[in-house]
């Protein structure tokens, strides 16, 4: 497992990385409204948080990498571990996390936290890679960060599918409503 306290990692996820497509996905699937409170987990520098704030100004973002949050492109970002969210119960109407959960060591704890901060009847959108082999899609990132493609599995700690994700949902009120690849 690696430390995500890294300027290099913060800057590797520059705005070009699927920002537009992921922002459109959030807007289409969650349809944020001006009065709603949304939370992005794994926001990095906040590019998608910023896009969602245009529709729902109370949107917040959290990331474990202090270097990323220090270089934020929007307001409302905090340094926070997804496994220990410092928000009150039922604080958000919707939560989204795009290509973050595969990096979280204790995914069950993170999902329990999402469940805790989500209001009853709220929605969570979780996007993760459909990797046939854990770490396959982050080999280029492992090369850029470590000069070692074999460290890709240090970045993606889980190979997720809807069925595997269900195992981590035990003990929460979260359920899988839909899954798309």
Short mmCIF file of C-alpha atoms in Angstrom, two decimals:
data_model
loop_
_atom_site.label_atom_id
_atom_site.label_comp_id
_atom_site.label_asym_id
_atom_site.label_seq_id
_atom_site.Cartn_x
_atom_site.Cartn_y
_atom_site.Cartn_z
CA UNK A 1 0.00 0.00 0.00
CA UNK A 2 1.21 3.49 -0.77
CA UNK A 3 0.91 6.86 0.88
CA UNK A 4 -1.27 9.25 -1.07
CA UNK A 5 0.40 12.29 0.52
CA UNK A 6 2.11 13.25 -2.69
CA UNK A 7 2.28 16.35 -4.87
CA UNK A 8 3.24 14.08 -7.75
CA UNK A 9 0.09 11.98 -7.32
CA UNK A 10 -2.04 15.12 -6.94
CA UNK A 11 -0.72 16.57 -10.17
CA UNK A 12 -0.87 13.30 -12.13
CA UNK A 13 -4.66 13.54 -11.89
CA UNK A 14 -4.74 16.80 -13.81
CA UNK A 15 -7.94 18.06 -15.41
CA UNK A 16 -7.56 15.98 -18.55
CA UNK A 17 -8.28 12.68 -16.78
CA UNK A 18 -11.88 11.95 -17.75
CA UNK A 19 -13.05 15.12 -16.03
CA UNK A 20 -15.75 15.97 -18.57
CA UNK A 21 -17.09 12.46 -18.94
CA UNK A 22 -17.22 11.85 -15.18
CA UNK A 23 -18.87 15.21 -14.48
CA UNK A 24 -21.52 14.43 -17.12
CA UNK A 25 -22.04 11.00 -15.54
CA UNK A 26 -22.68 12.56 -12.12
CA UNK A 27 -25.02 15.20 -13.56
CA UNK A 28 -26.97 12.63 -15.58
CA UNK A 29 -27.27 9.89 -12.95
CA UNK A 30 -27.63 11.96 -9.76
CA UNK A 31 -29.34 15.03 -11.23
CA UNK A 32 -28.13 17.39 -8.47
CA UNK A 33 -30.58 20.11 -7.46
CA UNK A 34 -29.68 23.55 -6.03
CA UNK A 35 -31.03 22.72 -2.55
CA UNK A 36 -29.21 19.37 -2.25
CA UNK A 37 -26.00 18.63 -0.38
CA UNK A 38 -23.64 16.33 -2.29
CA UNK A 39 -20.32 14.83 -1.24
CA UNK A 40 -17.55 13.69 -3.54
CA UNK A 41 -15.18 11.17 -1.98
CA UNK A 42 -11.74 11.10 -3.59
CA UNK A 43 -12.10 14.54 -5.17
CA UNK A 44 -8.36 15.15 -5.72
CA UNK A 45 -8.08 18.85 -6.61
CA UNK A 46 -11.84 19.23 -7.03
CA UNK A 47 -12.43 19.47 -10.77
CA UNK A 48 -15.61 17.37 -10.70
CA UNK A 49 -16.70 18.88 -7.38
CA UNK A 50 -16.46 22.30 -9.05
CA UNK A 51 -18.60 21.17 -12.00
CA UNK A 52 -21.29 19.76 -9.68
CA UNK A 53 -21.24 22.92 -7.53
CA UNK A 54 -22.64 24.80 -10.52
CA UNK A 55 -25.88 22.83 -10.10
CA UNK A 56 -25.72 22.17 -6.35
CA UNK A 57 -23.65 24.89 -4.63
CA UNK A 58 -23.51 23.02 -1.29
CA UNK A 59 -21.43 20.21 -2.82
CA UNK A 60 -18.37 19.29 -0.78
CA UNK A 61 -15.33 17.19 -1.66
CA UNK A 62 -12.89 15.17 0.43
CA UNK A 63 -9.56 13.59 -0.42
CA UNK A 64 -6.91 11.90 1.68
CA UNK A 65 -4.12 13.69 -0.21
CA UNK A 66 -3.39 17.00 1.52
CA UNK A 67 -1.22 18.00 -1.45
CA UNK A 68 -4.22 17.73 -3.78
CA UNK A 69 -6.53 19.70 -1.48
CA UNK A 70 -3.82 22.37 -1.03
CA UNK A 71 -3.94 22.86 -4.82
CA UNK A 72 -7.76 22.90 -4.97
CA UNK A 73 -9.50 24.45 -7.96
CA UNK A 74 -12.67 25.16 -5.96
CA UNK A 75 -13.94 25.81 -2.44
CA UNK A 76 -15.50 23.27 -0.09
CA UNK A 77 -12.72 20.66 -0.14
CA UNK A 78 -11.29 18.99 2.98
CA UNK A 79 -8.53 16.54 3.73
CA UNK A 80 -10.32 13.46 4.99
CA UNK A 81 -10.07 9.68 4.94
CA UNK A 82 -13.09 7.94 3.37
CA UNK A 83 -12.91 5.39 6.20
CA UNK A 84 -13.48 8.15 8.81
CA UNK A 85 -15.69 10.94 7.46
CA UNK A 86 -15.89 13.91 9.85
CA UNK A 87 -19.48 14.81 9.01
CA UNK A 88 -22.63 14.34 11.06
CA UNK A 89 -25.01 11.48 10.35
CA UNK A 90 -27.36 12.02 7.39
CA UNK A 91 -25.50 15.16 6.28
CA UNK A 92 -25.78 14.55 2.51
CA UNK A 93 -28.53 13.88 0.01
CA UNK A 94 -26.18 12.21 -2.46
CA UNK A 95 -22.62 10.88 -2.36
CA UNK A 96 -20.41 10.08 -5.32
CA UNK A 97 -16.98 8.57 -5.67
CA UNK A 98 -15.35 8.15 -9.06
CA UNK A 99 -12.42 5.78 -9.30
CA UNK A 100 -11.52 6.09 -5.64
CA UNK A 101 -12.99 3.09 -3.80
CA UNK A 102 -10.55 0.64 -5.38
CA UNK A 103 -7.77 2.56 -3.57
CA UNK A 104 -9.32 2.34 -0.06
CA UNK A 105 -7.76 -0.28 2.21
CA UNK A 106 -10.84 -0.93 4.37
CA UNK A 107 -13.59 -0.64 1.79
CA UNK A 108 -16.20 -1.95 4.22
CA UNK A 109 -15.45 0.92 6.61
CA UNK A 110 -15.65 3.48 3.78
CA UNK A 111 -19.02 2.13 2.63
CA UNK A 112 -20.29 2.17 6.22
CA UNK A 113 -19.26 5.82 6.41
CA UNK A 114 -21.06 6.60 3.15
CA UNK A 115 -24.16 4.92 4.57
CA UNK A 116 -23.84 6.92 7.81
CA UNK A 117 -23.51 10.38 6.17
CA UNK A 118 -26.19 9.69 3.55
CA UNK A 119 -29.72 10.69 4.45
CA UNK A 120 -32.36 7.93 4.34
CA UNK A 121 -33.47 7.51 0.74
CA UNK A 122 -30.32 9.21 -0.54
CA UNK A 123 -28.25 7.99 -3.47
CA UNK A 124 -24.63 6.95 -3.81
CA UNK A 125 -22.85 6.71 -7.15
CA UNK A 126 -19.69 4.60 -7.14
CA UNK A 127 -17.57 4.25 -10.27
CA UNK A 128 -14.66 1.84 -10.33
CA UNK A 129 -12.63 0.16 -13.07
CA UNK A 130 -13.82 -3.11 -14.55
CA UNK A 131 -10.33 -4.58 -14.49
CA UNK A 132 -9.85 -8.20 -15.56
CA UNK A 133 -6.67 -8.20 -13.43
CA UNK A 134 -6.32 -6.01 -10.32
CA UNK A 135 -4.13 -3.01 -11.11
CA UNK A 136 -4.09 -3.51 -14.88
CA UNK A 137 -5.45 -0.06 -15.69
CA UNK A 138 -3.01 1.81 -13.45
CA UNK A 139 0.19 0.33 -14.84
CA UNK A 140 1.01 3.66 -16.57
CA UNK A 141 0.40 5.53 -13.29
CA UNK A 142 2.63 3.07 -11.40
CA UNK A 143 5.33 3.71 -13.96
CA UNK A 144 5.02 7.50 -13.63
CA UNK A 145 4.96 7.41 -9.83
CA UNK A 146 7.40 4.62 -9.02
CA UNK A 147 9.16 3.77 -12.29
CA UNK A 148 7.88 0.27 -11.60
CA UNK A 149 4.75 -1.07 -13.35
CA UNK A 150 4.57 -3.95 -10.85
CA UNK A 151 3.52 -1.45 -8.18
CA UNK A 152 0.12 -1.06 -9.88
CA UNK A 153 -1.38 -3.46 -7.35
CA UNK A 154 -0.24 -1.08 -4.61
CA UNK A 155 -2.58 1.51 -6.15
CA UNK A 156 -5.65 -0.63 -6.83
CA UNK A 157 -6.22 -2.65 -3.69
CA UNK A 158 -9.46 -4.24 -4.90
CA UNK A 159 -10.67 -5.80 -8.13
CA UNK A 160 -14.33 -4.93 -7.94
CA UNK A 161 -17.44 -6.26 -9.61
CA UNK A 162 -21.04 -5.68 -8.52
CA UNK A 163 -21.05 -9.11 -6.82
CA UNK A 164 -17.78 -8.41 -4.97
CA UNK A 165 -18.99 -4.96 -3.97
CA UNK A 166 -22.12 -6.50 -2.42
CA UNK A 167 -19.93 -8.32 0.12
CA UNK A 168 -18.69 -4.98 1.43
CA UNK A 169 -22.24 -3.65 1.81
CA UNK A 170 -23.14 -6.05 4.63
CA UNK A 171 -24.22 -4.12 7.70
CA UNK A 172 -25.24 -1.04 5.69
CA UNK A 173 -28.54 0.12 4.24
CA UNK A 174 -26.84 0.52 0.84
CA UNK A 175 -28.02 -1.66 -2.03
CA UNK A 176 -26.96 -1.95 -5.64
CA UNK A 177 -29.77 -0.57 -7.77
CA UNK A 178 -28.02 -0.61 -11.14
CA UNK A 179 -24.64 -1.48 -12.60
CA UNK A 180 -23.18 -0.48 -15.94
CA UNK A 181 -19.94 -1.29 -17.69
#
